[in-house]
mmCIF file of C-alpha atoms in Angstrom:
data_model
loop_
_atom_site.group_PDB
_atom_site.id
_atom_site.type_symbol
_atom_site.label_atom_id
_atom_site.label_comp_id
_atom_site.label_asym_id
_atom_site.label_seq_id
_atom_site.Cartn_x
_atom_site.Cartn_y
_atom_site.Cartn_z
ATOM 1 C CA MET S 1 0.000 0.000 0.000
ATOM 2 C CA GLU S 2 1.634 3.263 -1.105
ATOM 3 C CA SER S 3 -0.229 5.798 0.991
ATOM 4 C CA LEU S 4 -0.826 6.220 4.695
ATOM 5 C CA GLN S 5 -3.834 8.412 4.016
ATOM 6 C CA LEU S 6 -6.531 5.958 5.041
ATOM 7 C CA ALA S 7 -10.089 7.218 4.962
ATOM 8 C CA GLU S 8 -11.801 7.945 8.275
ATOM 9 C CA LEU S 9 -14.152 5.008 7.671
ATOM 10 C CA GLN S 10 -11.162 2.707 7.240
ATOM 11 C CA LEU S 11 -9.600 3.816 10.510
ATOM 12 C CA ASP S 12 -12.940 3.517 12.316
ATOM 13 C CA ALA S 13 -13.457 0.002 10.971
ATOM 14 C CA LEU S 14 -9.945 -1.124 11.915
ATOM 15 C CA LYS S 15 -10.277 0.405 15.385
ATOM 16 C CA GLU S 16 -13.578 -1.437 15.838
ATOM 17 C CA VAL S 17 -11.799 -4.720 15.059
ATOM 18 C CA ALA S 18 -9.208 -3.773 17.714
ATOM 19 C CA ASN S 19 -11.958 -2.968 20.239
ATOM 20 C CA ILE S 20 -13.655 -6.323 19.655
ATOM 21 C CA ALA S 21 -10.347 -8.132 20.056
ATOM 22 C CA SER S 22 -9.546 -6.204 23.239
ATOM 23 C CA GLY S 23 -12.876 -7.226 24.747
ATOM 24 C CA HIS S 24 -12.157 -10.888 24.068
ATOM 25 C CA ALA S 25 -8.630 -10.567 25.464
ATOM 26 C CA ALA S 26 -9.869 -8.807 28.612
ATOM 27 C CA THR S 27 -12.284 -11.666 29.280
ATOM 28 C CA ALA S 28 -9.515 -14.251 28.874
ATOM 29 C CA LEU S 29 -7.084 -12.328 31.087
ATOM 30 C CA GLY S 30 -9.800 -11.882 33.697
ATOM 31 C CA GLN S 31 -10.241 -15.644 33.831
ATOM 32 C CA LEU S 32 -6.463 -16.059 34.111
ATOM 33 C CA THR S 33 -6.131 -13.612 37.038
ATOM 34 C CA SER S 34 -9.555 -14.091 38.644
ATOM 35 C CA ARG S 35 -9.894 -10.302 38.580
ATOM 36 C CA ARG S 36 -11.809 -7.961 36.333
ATOM 37 C CA ILE S 37 -9.543 -6.748 33.525
ATOM 38 C CA MET S 38 -10.430 -3.844 31.223
ATOM 39 C CA ILE S 39 -8.652 -3.139 27.944
ATOM 40 C CA ALA S 40 -9.425 0.038 26.018
ATOM 41 C CA VAL S 41 -8.001 1.227 22.690
ATOM 42 C CA PRO S 42 -7.616 5.007 23.110
ATOM 43 C CA GLU S 43 -5.378 5.430 20.062
ATOM 44 C CA PHE S 44 -5.146 3.581 16.768
ATOM 45 C CA THR S 45 -2.450 4.847 14.423
ATOM 46 C CA VAL S 46 -1.337 3.798 10.954
ATOM 47 C CA ALA S 47 2.301 4.751 10.388
ATOM 48 C CA ARG S 48 5.515 3.793 8.698
ATOM 49 C CA ALA S 49 7.621 1.499 10.857
ATOM 50 C CA ASP S 50 10.460 4.026 11.160
ATOM 51 C CA ASP S 51 8.073 6.543 12.755
ATOM 52 C CA ILE S 52 6.577 4.168 15.319
ATOM 53 C CA PRO S 53 9.220 4.449 18.115
ATOM 54 C CA GLU S 54 8.499 8.169 18.417
ATOM 55 C CA ILE S 55 4.741 7.546 18.314
ATOM 56 C CA LEU S 56 5.046 5.046 21.165
ATOM 57 C CA GLY S 57 6.440 7.719 23.464
ATOM 58 C CA TYR S 58 9.218 5.533 24.837
ATOM 59 C CA SER S 59 11.608 5.324 21.918
ATOM 60 C CA HIS S 60 14.692 5.554 24.169
ATOM 61 C CA GLU S 61 13.561 3.024 26.781
ATOM 62 C CA ARG S 62 14.175 -0.681 26.866
ATOM 63 C CA VAL S 63 10.910 -2.530 26.481
ATOM 64 C CA VAL S 64 9.623 -6.020 26.962
ATOM 65 C CA VAL S 65 8.631 -7.308 23.539
ATOM 66 C CA VAL S 66 6.727 -10.464 22.697
ATOM 67 C CA ALA S 67 6.692 -11.078 18.940
ATOM 68 C CA MET S 68 4.638 -13.512 16.868
ATOM 69 C CA HIS S 69 4.179 -14.331 13.200
ATOM 70 C CA ILE S 70 0.727 -14.159 11.630
ATOM 71 C CA LEU S 71 -0.094 -17.402 9.859
ATOM 72 C CA GLY S 72 -2.897 -18.774 7.733
ATOM 73 C CA ASP S 73 -4.877 -16.842 5.131
ATOM 74 C CA LEU S 74 -3.149 -13.636 6.267
ATOM 75 C CA THR S 75 0.571 -13.218 6.864
ATOM 76 C CA GLY S 76 2.656 -10.679 8.703
ATOM 77 C CA ALA S 77 4.081 -9.983 12.137
ATOM 78 C CA LEU S 78 2.557 -9.007 15.457
ATOM 79 C CA ALA S 79 4.255 -7.747 18.606
ATOM 80 C CA PHE S 80 3.279 -6.577 22.082
ATOM 81 C CA LEU S 81 5.549 -3.881 23.536
ATOM 82 C CA ILE S 82 5.478 -2.590 27.107
ATOM 83 C CA PRO S 83 8.079 -0.524 29.033
ATOM 84 C CA VAL S 84 10.123 -2.604 31.463
ATOM 85 C CA SER S 85 8.796 -0.777 34.549
ATOM 86 C CA LYS S 86 5.172 -1.396 33.582
ATOM 87 C CA ALA S 87 5.953 -4.967 32.554
ATOM 88 C CA ALA S 88 7.329 -5.620 36.043
ATOM 89 C CA ARG S 89 4.150 -4.307 37.658
ATOM 90 C CA LEU S 90 1.977 -6.298 35.261
ATOM 91 C CA SER S 91 3.888 -9.507 35.955
ATOM 92 C CA ASN S 92 3.461 -8.948 39.697
ATOM 93 C CA LEU S 93 -0.289 -8.641 39.141
ATOM 94 C CA LEU S 94 -0.442 -11.746 36.969
ATOM 95 C CA LEU S 95 1.560 -13.805 39.452
ATOM 96 C CA GLN S 96 -0.008 -12.221 42.558
ATOM 97 C CA ARG S 97 3.268 -11.183 44.135
ATOM 98 C CA ASP S 98 5.101 -7.976 45.013
ATOM 99 C CA LEU S 99 8.700 -7.999 43.802
ATOM 100 C CA ASP S 100 10.945 -5.025 43.064
ATOM 101 C CA ALA S 101 11.303 -4.176 39.379
ATOM 102 C CA ALA S 102 14.880 -5.484 39.390
ATOM 103 C CA ASP S 103 13.688 -8.943 40.451
ATOM 104 C CA ALA S 104 10.233 -9.052 38.891
ATOM 105 C CA LEU S 105 11.163 -10.105 35.340
ATOM 106 C CA ASP S 106 12.330 -13.604 36.169
ATOM 107 C CA GLU S 107 11.499 -16.805 34.300
ATOM 108 C CA MET S 108 7.994 -16.993 35.746
ATOM 109 C CA ALA S 109 7.342 -13.375 34.759
ATOM 110 C CA ARG S 110 8.600 -13.971 31.219
ATOM 111 C CA SER S 111 6.226 -16.880 30.878
ATOM 112 C CA ALA S 112 3.275 -14.866 32.249
ATOM 113 C CA LEU S 113 3.976 -11.881 29.990
ATOM 114 C CA ALA S 114 4.405 -14.130 26.959
ATOM 115 C CA GLU S 115 1.053 -15.747 27.729
ATOM 116 C CA THR S 116 -0.562 -12.312 28.095
ATOM 117 C CA ALA S 117 0.785 -11.271 24.682
ATOM 118 C CA ASN S 118 -0.291 -14.609 23.238
ATOM 119 C CA ILE S 119 -3.848 -13.993 24.496
ATOM 120 C CA LEU S 120 -3.839 -10.480 23.035
ATOM 121 C CA GLY S 121 -2.352 -11.632 19.735
ATOM 122 C CA GLY S 122 -4.745 -14.541 19.478
ATOM 123 C CA ALA S 123 -7.682 -12.224 20.111
ATOM 124 C CA TYR S 124 -6.604 -9.843 17.339
ATOM 125 C CA ALA S 125 -6.023 -12.728 14.944
ATOM 126 C CA GLY S 126 -9.398 -14.210 15.862
ATOM 127 C CA ALA S 127 -11.204 -10.894 15.321
ATOM 128 C CA LEU S 128 -9.652 -10.492 11.884
ATOM 129 C CA GLY S 129 -10.424 -14.093 10.985
ATOM 130 C CA ALA S 130 -14.047 -13.759 12.081
ATOM 131 C CA LEU S 131 -14.426 -10.549 10.112
ATOM 132 C CA MET S 132 -13.151 -12.109 6.910
ATOM 133 C CA ALA S 133 -14.390 -15.679 7.461
ATOM 134 C CA CYS S 134 -10.864 -17.015 7.045
ATOM 135 C CA ILE S 135 -8.188 -18.728 9.105
ATOM 136 C CA VAL S 136 -5.787 -16.411 10.951
ATOM 137 C CA MET S 137 -3.418 -17.756 13.605
ATOM 138 C CA VAL S 138 -0.342 -16.629 15.514
ATOM 139 C CA SER S 139 2.911 -18.502 16.024
ATOM 140 C CA VAL S 140 4.501 -19.389 19.344
ATOM 141 C CA PRO S 141 5.546 -16.069 20.958
ATOM 142 C CA ALA S 142 9.200 -15.038 21.264
ATOM 143 C CA TYR S 143 10.163 -12.953 24.323
ATOM 144 C CA GLY S 144 12.890 -10.306 24.551
ATOM 145 C CA VAL S 145 13.940 -7.055 26.232
ATOM 146 C CA GLU S 146 15.438 -4.421 23.919
ATOM 147 C CA PRO S 147 14.969 -0.901 22.477
ATOM 148 C CA PRO S 148 11.900 -0.463 20.240
ATOM 149 C CA ASP S 149 13.937 0.375 17.135
ATOM 150 C CA ARG S 150 15.657 -3.022 17.219
ATOM 151 C CA VAL S 151 12.290 -4.719 17.526
ATOM 152 C CA LEU S 152 10.965 -2.873 14.494
ATOM 153 C CA THR S 153 14.087 -3.636 12.456
ATOM 154 C CA ARG S 154 13.578 -7.347 13.053
ATOM 155 C CA LEU S 155 9.884 -7.179 12.244
ATOM 156 C CA GLN S 156 10.614 -5.329 9.015
ATOM 157 C CA LYS S 157 13.158 -7.929 7.963
ATOM 158 C CA SER S 158 10.497 -10.619 8.355
ATOM 159 C CA GLU S 159 8.266 -8.898 5.787
ATOM 160 C CA SER S 160 8.691 -7.384 2.337
ATOM 161 C CA GLY S 161 7.455 -4.250 0.648
ATOM 162 C CA ASP S 162 6.515 -0.938 2.233
ATOM 163 C CA HIS S 163 6.605 -1.435 5.989
ATOM 164 C CA ILE S 164 3.340 -0.042 7.288
ATOM 165 C CA GLY S 165 2.348 -0.771 10.841
ATOM 166 C CA LEU S 166 -0.924 -0.587 12.704
ATOM 167 C CA CYS S 167 -0.056 0.757 16.146
ATOM 168 C CA ILE S 168 -2.744 -0.115 18.690
ATOM 169 C CA GLU S 169 -2.406 1.484 22.107
ATOM 170 C CA THR S 170 -3.661 -0.870 24.812
ATOM 171 C CA GLU S 171 -4.901 0.760 28.010
ATOM 172 C CA LEU S 172 -4.961 -2.251 30.305
ATOM 173 C CA THR S 173 -6.351 -1.719 33.795
ATOM 174 C CA CYS S 174 -7.324 -4.060 36.591
ATOM 175 C CA GLU S 175 -10.080 -3.731 39.161
ATOM 176 C CA GLY S 176 -8.610 -2.481 42.412
ATOM 177 C CA GLU S 177 -5.450 -1.081 40.778
ATOM 178 C CA LEU S 178 -4.872 2.639 40.347
ATOM 179 C CA ILE S 179 -2.378 2.385 37.490
ATOM 180 C CA ASP S 180 -2.749 1.762 33.776
ATOM 181 C CA PHE S 181 -0.351 -0.973 32.673
ATOM 182 C CA GLY S 182 -0.263 0.375 29.130
ATOM 183 C CA GLY S 183 1.528 -1.220 26.216
ATOM 184 C CA HIS S 184 1.109 -1.327 22.456
ATOM 185 C CA MET S 185 0.187 -3.984 19.945
ATOM 186 C CA LEU S 186 1.988 -3.556 16.627
ATOM 187 C CA LEU S 187 0.524 -5.290 13.609
ATOM 188 C CA PHE S 188 2.567 -5.484 10.414
ATOM 189 C CA PRO S 189 0.484 -7.225 7.762
ATOM 190 C CA SER S 190 2.240 -8.137 4.544
ATOM 191 C CA PRO S 191 1.314 -5.703 1.735
ATOM 192 C CA ALA S 192 -1.009 -8.277 0.160
ATOM 193 C CA SER S 193 -2.668 -9.056 3.485
ATOM 194 C CA LEU S 194 -3.285 -5.373 4.255
ATOM 195 C CA GLY S 195 -5.087 -5.095 0.934
ATOM 196 C CA VAL S 196 -7.180 -8.158 1.779
ATOM 197 C CA ILE S 197 -8.121 -6.669 5.165
ATOM 198 C CA LEU S 198 -9.227 -3.364 3.657
ATOM 199 C CA ASP S 199 -11.136 -5.138 0.898
ATOM 200 C CA ALA S 200 -12.957 -7.199 3.528
ATOM 201 C CA LEU S 201 -13.950 -4.014 5.310
ATOM 202 C CA GLN S 202 -15.274 -2.716 1.970
ATOM 203 C CA VAL S 203 -13.671 0.638 2.610
ATOM 204 C CA ARG S 204 -10.574 0.413 0.451
ATOM 205 C CA PRO S 205 -9.782 3.691 -1.358
#
């Protein structure tokens, strides 16, 4: 796709898919934690991959990243990014413990955060698949901690063509907690798959 100038209807339709997926993911995470989880999508941005670190607002921080490949009738890459400090707090919530940030991201935390991203990624894949009546799956998640620009470089190398990303802000909150755990889902459909998605929404320019 050569232009980032998506019509307002296109952005609204894509954000609605993200909202549906977030609702499904919140339900699954609530069952996992036995607490009420809410996930909102306050911002949905379409941007070139090189511009995304600045859009995220933490381009110079190290982040926890959980990356997956999109498989099936659509192809591409999907990643969940969250600043290390927020990832530590989220892992403490998931594991019902209270460790300092320096100790919180241990093996158990990595597993819990990878499962959280897997739930989110699976929900987004499922929402897209339901919309288009096709099969969309995600691969086994890969966990890492690194600067956002390195993450995006790797994701770009896994795809071809003009690297356009859908940047989905995830405002994740938990009942009884005063903080927003934040994070972003980044979806990089292959050029052909992005066209298929927009065609399915019947709002392609």
